[in-house]
PDB file of C-alpha atoms in Angstrom:
ATOM      1  CA  TYR T   1     116.312 104.325 110.044  1.00  0.00           C
ATOM      2  CA  VAL T   2     113.617 106.705 108.780  1.00  0.00           C
ATOM      3  CA  GLY T   3     113.266 104.698 105.578  1.00  0.00           C
ATOM      4  CA  THR T   4     112.642 101.488 107.490  1.00  0.00           C
ATOM      5  CA  ILE T   5     109.997 103.134 109.660  1.00  0.00           C
ATOM      6  CA  LEU T   6     108.198 104.501 106.592  1.00  0.00           C
ATOM      7  CA  PHE T   7     108.434 101.177 104.759  1.00  0.00           C
ATOM      8  CA  GLN T   8     107.060  99.239 107.701  1.00  0.00           C
ATOM      9  CA  PHE T   9     103.907 101.363 107.818  1.00  0.00           C
ATOM     10  CA  ALA T  10     103.078  99.931 104.405  1.00  0.00           C
ATOM     11  CA  TYR T  11     104.629  96.461 104.704  1.00  0.00           C
ATOM     12  CA  THR T  12     102.151  94.815 107.076  1.00  0.00           C
ATOM     13  CA  THR T  13      99.009  96.533 105.768  1.00  0.00           C
ATOM     14  CA  PRO T  14      98.345  94.254 102.760  1.00  0.00           C
ATOM     15  CA  PHE T  15      98.859  91.154 104.898  1.00  0.00           C
ATOM     16  CA  ALA T  16      96.345  92.471 107.428  1.00  0.00           C
ATOM     17  CA  HIS T  17      93.727  93.939 105.096  1.00  0.00           C
ATOM     18  CA  LEU T  18      93.763  92.024 101.823  1.00  0.00           C
ATOM     19  CA  PRO T  19      91.122  89.487 102.997  1.00  0.00           C
ATOM     20  CA  VAL T  20      88.598  92.216 103.868  1.00  0.00           C
ATOM     21  CA  TYR T  21      89.475  94.059 100.646  1.00  0.00           C
ATOM     22  CA  ILE T  22      88.694  90.882  98.683  1.00  0.00           C
ATOM     23  CA  SER T  23      85.470  90.340 100.623  1.00  0.00           C
ATOM     24  CA  ASP T  24      84.324  93.896  99.927  1.00  0.00           C
ATOM     25  CA  LEU T  25      84.922  93.447  96.208  1.00  0.00           C
ATOM     26  CA  GLU T  26      82.959  90.180  96.300  1.00  0.00           C
ATOM     27  CA  VAL T  27      85.484  88.611  93.917  1.00  0.00           C
ATOM     28  CA  GLY T  28      86.303  85.558  95.959  1.00  0.00           C
ATOM     29  CA  ASP T  29      85.291  83.495  98.931  1.00  0.00           C
ATOM     30  CA  SER T  30      87.234  82.893 102.142  1.00  0.00           C
ATOM     31  CA  GLN T  31      89.204  80.124 100.452  1.00  0.00           C
ATOM     32  CA  PHE T  32      90.340  82.592  97.776  1.00  0.00           C
ATOM     33  CA  GLN T  33      91.321  85.057 100.505  1.00  0.00           C
ATOM     34  CA  GLY T  34      93.494  82.360 102.066  1.00  0.00           C
ATOM     35  CA  VAL T  35      95.078  81.582  98.702  1.00  0.00           C
ATOM     36  CA  ALA T  36      95.843  85.270  98.120  1.00  0.00           C
ATOM     37  CA  ILE T  37      97.549  85.630 101.521  1.00  0.00           C
ATOM     38  CA  GLY T  38      99.307  82.294 101.085  1.00  0.00           C
ATOM     39  CA  LEU T  39     100.666  83.373  97.704  1.00  0.00           C
ATOM     40  CA  MET T  40     101.843  86.629  99.253  1.00  0.00           C
ATOM     41  CA  GLY T  41     103.787  84.614 101.815  1.00  0.00           C
ATOM     42  CA  ALA T  42     105.132  82.222  99.167  1.00  0.00           C
ATOM     43  CA  GLY T  43     106.129  85.198  97.010  1.00  0.00           C
ATOM     44  CA  SER T  44     107.919  86.666 100.018  1.00  0.00           C
ATOM     45  CA  ALA T  45     109.890  83.468 100.595  1.00  0.00           C
ATOM     46  CA  LEU T  46     110.806  83.244  96.912  1.00  0.00           C
ATOM     47  CA  GLY T  47     111.718  86.947  96.791  1.00  0.00           C
ATOM     48  CA  ARG T  48     113.982  86.635  99.815  1.00  0.00           C
ATOM     49  CA  VAL T  49     115.919  83.802  98.211  1.00  0.00           C
ATOM     50  CA  MET T  50     116.016  85.107  94.641  1.00  0.00           C
ATOM     51  CA  LEU T  51     116.711  88.744  95.471  1.00  0.00           C
ATOM     52  CA  GLY T  52     119.320  87.656  98.005  1.00  0.00           C
ATOM     53  CA  TRP T  53     120.996  85.626  95.255  1.00  0.00           C
ATOM     54  CA  LEU T  54     120.677  88.508  92.762  1.00  0.00           C
ATOM     55  CA  SER T  55     122.183  90.909  95.289  1.00  0.00           C
ATOM     56  CA  ASP T  56     125.303  88.735  95.368  1.00  0.00           C
ATOM     57  CA  LYS T  57     125.561  89.234  91.596  1.00  0.00           C
ATOM     58  CA  ILE T  58     124.691  92.922  91.116  1.00  0.00           C
ATOM     59  CA  GLY T  59     125.289  94.350  94.590  1.00  0.00           C
ATOM     60  CA  ARG T  60     123.245  94.431  97.761  1.00  0.00           C
ATOM     61  CA  LEU T  61     122.435  98.135  97.810  1.00  0.00           C
ATOM     62  CA  ILE T  62     121.263  98.340  94.202  1.00  0.00           C
ATOM     63  CA  CYS T  63     119.126  95.227  94.633  1.00  0.00           C
ATOM     64  CA  PHE T  64     117.740  96.607  97.920  1.00  0.00           C
ATOM     65  CA  LYS T  65     116.813  99.899  96.251  1.00  0.00           C
ATOM     66  CA  LEU T  66     115.252  98.129  93.264  1.00  0.00           C
ATOM     67  CA  SER T  67     113.136  95.922  95.531  1.00  0.00           C
ATOM     68  CA  ILE T  68     111.808  98.972  97.392  1.00  0.00           C
ATOM     69  CA  VAL T  69     110.985 100.862  94.203  1.00  0.00           C
ATOM     70  CA  ALA T  70     109.252  97.762  92.815  1.00  0.00           C
ATOM     71  CA  THR T  71     107.314  97.383  96.074  1.00  0.00           C
ATOM     72  CA  SER T  72     106.219 101.028  95.768  1.00  0.00           C
ATOM     73  CA  LEU T  73     104.907 100.476  92.244  1.00  0.00           C
ATOM     74  CA  ILE T  74     103.110  97.297  93.264  1.00  0.00           C
ATOM     75  CA  VAL T  75     101.376  98.983  96.208  1.00  0.00           C
ATOM     76  CA  ILE T  76     100.188 101.698  93.814  1.00  0.00           C
ATOM     77  CA  PHE T  77      98.980  98.906  91.480  1.00  0.00           C
ATOM     78  CA  TRP T  78      96.890  97.488  94.372  1.00  0.00           C
ATOM     79  CA  TYR T  79      94.479 100.405  93.955  1.00  0.00           C
ATOM     80  CA  TRP T  80      93.290  98.943  90.627  1.00  0.00           C
ATOM     81  CA  CYS T  81      93.167  95.277  91.667  1.00  0.00           C
ATOM     82  CA  ASP T  82      89.506  94.377  91.356  1.00  0.00           C
ATOM     83  CA  THR T  83      89.550  90.888  89.828  1.00  0.00           C
ATOM     84  CA  GLU T  84      90.831  87.567  91.111  1.00  0.00           C
ATOM     85  CA  ALA T  85      93.660  87.572  88.559  1.00  0.00           C
ATOM     86  CA  LEU T  86      94.804  91.081  89.486  1.00  0.00           C
ATOM     87  CA  ILE T  87      94.604  90.352  93.204  1.00  0.00           C
ATOM     88  CA  LEU T  88      96.673  87.178  92.826  1.00  0.00           C
ATOM     89  CA  THR T  89      99.193  89.057  90.679  1.00  0.00           C
ATOM     90  CA  PHE T  90      99.426  91.736  93.357  1.00  0.00           C
ATOM     91  CA  SER T  91      99.812  89.126  96.098  1.00  0.00           C
ATOM     92  CA  ILE T  92     102.689  87.320  94.418  1.00  0.00           C
ATOM     93  CA  LEU T  93     104.544  90.450  93.269  1.00  0.00           C
ATOM     94  CA  TYR T  94     104.052  92.284  96.556  1.00  0.00           C
ATOM     95  CA  GLY T  95     105.289  89.315  98.527  1.00  0.00           C
ATOM     96  CA  PHE T  96     108.267  88.840  96.199  1.00  0.00           C
ATOM     97  CA  PHE T  97     109.582  92.395  96.233  1.00  0.00           C
ATOM     98  CA  ALA T  98     108.639  93.272  99.820  1.00  0.00           C
ATOM     99  CA  GLY T  99     110.423  90.057 100.782  1.00  0.00           C
ATOM    100  CA  GLY T 100     113.539  91.539  99.193  1.00  0.00           C
ATOM    101  CA  PHE T 101     113.408  94.367 101.705  1.00  0.00           C
ATOM    102  CA  ILE T 102     113.343  91.864 104.548  1.00  0.00           C
ATOM    103  CA  ALA T 103     116.145  89.732 103.088  1.00  0.00           C
ATOM    104  CA  LEU T 104     118.460  92.610 102.218  1.00  0.00           C
ATOM    105  CA  LEU T 105     117.975  95.103 105.051  1.00  0.00           C
ATOM    106  CA  PHE T 106     120.453  93.538 107.455  1.00  0.00           C
ATOM    107  CA  PRO T 107     123.139  92.681 104.877  1.00  0.00           C
ATOM    108  CA  VAL T 108     122.982  96.315 103.705  1.00  0.00           C
ATOM    109  CA  LEU T 109     123.333  97.467 107.315  1.00  0.00           C
ATOM    110  CA  GLY T 110     126.381  95.208 107.572  1.00  0.00           C
ATOM    111  CA  ASP T 111     127.863  96.912 104.514  1.00  0.00           C
ATOM    112  CA  TYR T 112     127.509 100.306 106.147  1.00  0.00           C
ATOM    113  CA  TYR T 113     128.425  99.512 109.729  1.00  0.00           C
ATOM    114  CA  GLY T 114     130.389  96.276 109.542  1.00  0.00           C
ATOM    115  CA  VAL T 115     129.503  93.021 111.183  1.00  0.00           C
ATOM    116  CA  HIS T 116     131.234  93.654 114.503  1.00  0.00           C
ATOM    117  CA  ARG T 117     128.180  95.415 115.980  1.00  0.00           C
ATOM    118  CA  LEU T 118     125.577  94.171 113.524  1.00  0.00           C
ATOM    119  CA  GLY T 119     123.515  92.481 116.258  1.00  0.00           C
ATOM    120  CA  SER T 120     123.095  95.740 118.182  1.00  0.00           C
ATOM    121  CA  ILE T 121     122.404  97.736 115.045  1.00  0.00           C
ATOM    122  CA  ALA T 122     119.908  95.156 113.767  1.00  0.00           C
ATOM    123  CA  GLY T 123     118.173  95.203 117.147  1.00  0.00           C
ATOM    124  CA  LEU T 124     117.876  98.984 117.094  1.00  0.00           C
ATOM    125  CA  VAL T 125     116.550  98.998 113.537  1.00  0.00           C
ATOM    126  CA  SER T 126     114.114  96.201 114.407  1.00  0.00           C
ATOM    127  CA  VAL T 127     112.687  98.314 117.229  1.00  0.00           C
ATOM    128  CA  GLY T 128     112.119 101.039 114.635  1.00  0.00           C
ATOM    129  CA  LEU T 129     109.975  98.612 112.650  1.00  0.00           C
ATOM    130  CA  VAL T 130     107.472  98.161 115.475  1.00  0.00           C
ATOM    131  CA  PRO T 131     105.571 101.483 115.205  1.00  0.00           C
ATOM    132  CA  GLY T 132     104.820 100.939 111.532  1.00  0.00           C
ATOM    133  CA  ALA T 133     103.980  97.271 111.975  1.00  0.00           C
ATOM    134  CA  PHE T 134     101.418  98.226 114.613  1.00  0.00           C
ATOM    135  CA  LEU T 135     100.155 101.568 113.360  1.00  0.00           C
ATOM    136  CA  GLY T 136     100.059 100.904 109.600  1.00  0.00           C
ATOM    137  CA  PRO T 137      97.327  98.250 109.687  1.00  0.00           C
ATOM    138  CA  TRP T 138      95.488 100.045 112.492  1.00  0.00           C
ATOM    139  CA  ILE T 139      95.417 103.341 110.563  1.00  0.00           C
ATOM    140  CA  ALA T 140      94.321 101.527 107.389  1.00  0.00           C
ATOM    141  CA  GLY T 141      91.519  99.875 109.356  1.00  0.00           C
ATOM    142  CA  ARG T 142      90.462 103.191 110.792  1.00  0.00           C
ATOM    143  CA  MET T 143      90.381 104.742 107.313  1.00  0.00           C
ATOM    144  CA  TYR T 144      88.358 101.810 106.047  1.00  0.00           C
ATOM    145  CA  ASP T 145      85.872 102.166 108.896  1.00  0.00           C
ATOM    146  CA  GLU T 146      85.453 105.885 108.219  1.00  0.00           C
ATOM    147  CA  GLN T 147      85.422 105.731 104.399  1.00  0.00           C
ATOM    148  CA  GLY T 148      83.666 102.403 103.855  1.00  0.00           C
ATOM    149  CA  ASN T 149      86.328 101.318 101.369  1.00  0.00           C
ATOM    150  CA  TYR T 150      90.100 100.930 101.081  1.00  0.00           C
ATOM    151  CA  ASP T 151      90.792 103.708  98.566  1.00  0.00           C
ATOM    152  CA  LEU T 152      92.292 106.203 101.017  1.00  0.00           C
ATOM    153  CA  ALA T 153      94.100 103.485 102.977  1.00  0.00           C
ATOM    154  CA  ILE T 154      95.787 102.189  99.815  1.00  0.00           C
ATOM    155  CA  ILE T 155      96.755 105.719  98.771  1.00  0.00           C
ATOM    156  CA  VAL T 156      98.283 106.420 102.197  1.00  0.00           C
ATOM    157  CA  CYS T 157     100.035 103.048 102.168  1.00  0.00           C
ATOM    158  CA  SER T 158     101.436 103.936  98.733  1.00  0.00           C
ATOM    159  CA  LEU T 159     102.654 107.301  99.994  1.00  0.00           C
ATOM    160  CA  PHE T 160     104.519 105.690 102.897  1.00  0.00           C
ATOM    161  CA  VAL T 161     106.283 103.112 100.762  1.00  0.00           C
ATOM    162  CA  CYS T 162     107.072 105.708  98.067  1.00  0.00           C
ATOM    163  CA  ALA T 163     108.505 108.028 100.734  1.00  0.00           C
ATOM    164  CA  SER T 164     110.701 105.170 101.943  1.00  0.00           C
ATOM    165  CA  SER T 165     111.877 104.679  98.348  1.00  0.00           C
ATOM    166  CA  VAL T 166     112.957 108.310  98.212  1.00  0.00           C
ATOM    167  CA  VAL T 167     114.819 108.013 101.519  1.00  0.00           C
ATOM    168  CA  PHE T 168     116.592 104.818 100.460  1.00  0.00           C
ATOM    169  CA  ALA T 169     117.373 106.200  96.991  1.00  0.00           C
ATOM    170  CA  MET T 170     119.519 108.854  98.685  1.00  0.00           C
ATOM    171  CA  LEU T 171     121.739 106.260 100.369  1.00  0.00           C
ATOM    172  CA  PRO T 172     125.264 106.511  99.000  1.00  0.00           C
ATOM    173  CA  ARG T 173     127.186 103.398  98.090  1.00  0.00           C
ATOM    174  CA  ALA T 174     128.915 101.897 101.112  1.00  0.00           C
ATOM    175  CA  GLU T 175     132.640 102.562 100.784  1.00  0.00           C
ATOM    176  CA  ASN T 176     135.228  99.811 100.643  1.00  0.00           C
ATOM    177  CA  VAL T 177     132.639  97.067 100.389  1.00  0.00           C
ATOM    178  CA  PRO T 178     132.952  94.705  97.434  1.00  0.00           C
ATOM    179  CA  GLY T 179     129.529  93.914  96.036  1.00  0.00           C
ATOM    180  CA  ALA T 180     127.730  96.589  98.047  1.00  0.00           C
TER     181      ALA T 180
END
């Protein structure tokens, strides 16, 4: 539960702030901003499908953990994205691996708690996502307003997603679950 809250603080921030980040760098126009966000969304859709498929091959938990670690590294990479090519690379990779978190969270919960009460458990976990979804972008915006750039916001975003990686890395393998 704590890991999902931490992850969510970082998850929505790039979607909310990448257009202003691009505008501040003066590396692209509003059409480029739309392409960057669109590619993030397309990467997310592709990541959900491909990482879901991969999780059926190598195990849901290991794939879930790998997607979160990759997301952490990509958010750190965002700090150095100052060209169109780097921003588009970030957008696609962030969408892809962060999409894996979305696709695999509830199957992993099913591995731990079974499917009998998965709806209730998923609902409870989903409520835990709300504070980060709201506060993450708001805090990043506040930092931007105070600092005049996104440096601190990206660092804080990186810290949240890295902290979630640490929390999720400590999850033991679900017992008696083939493929978990």
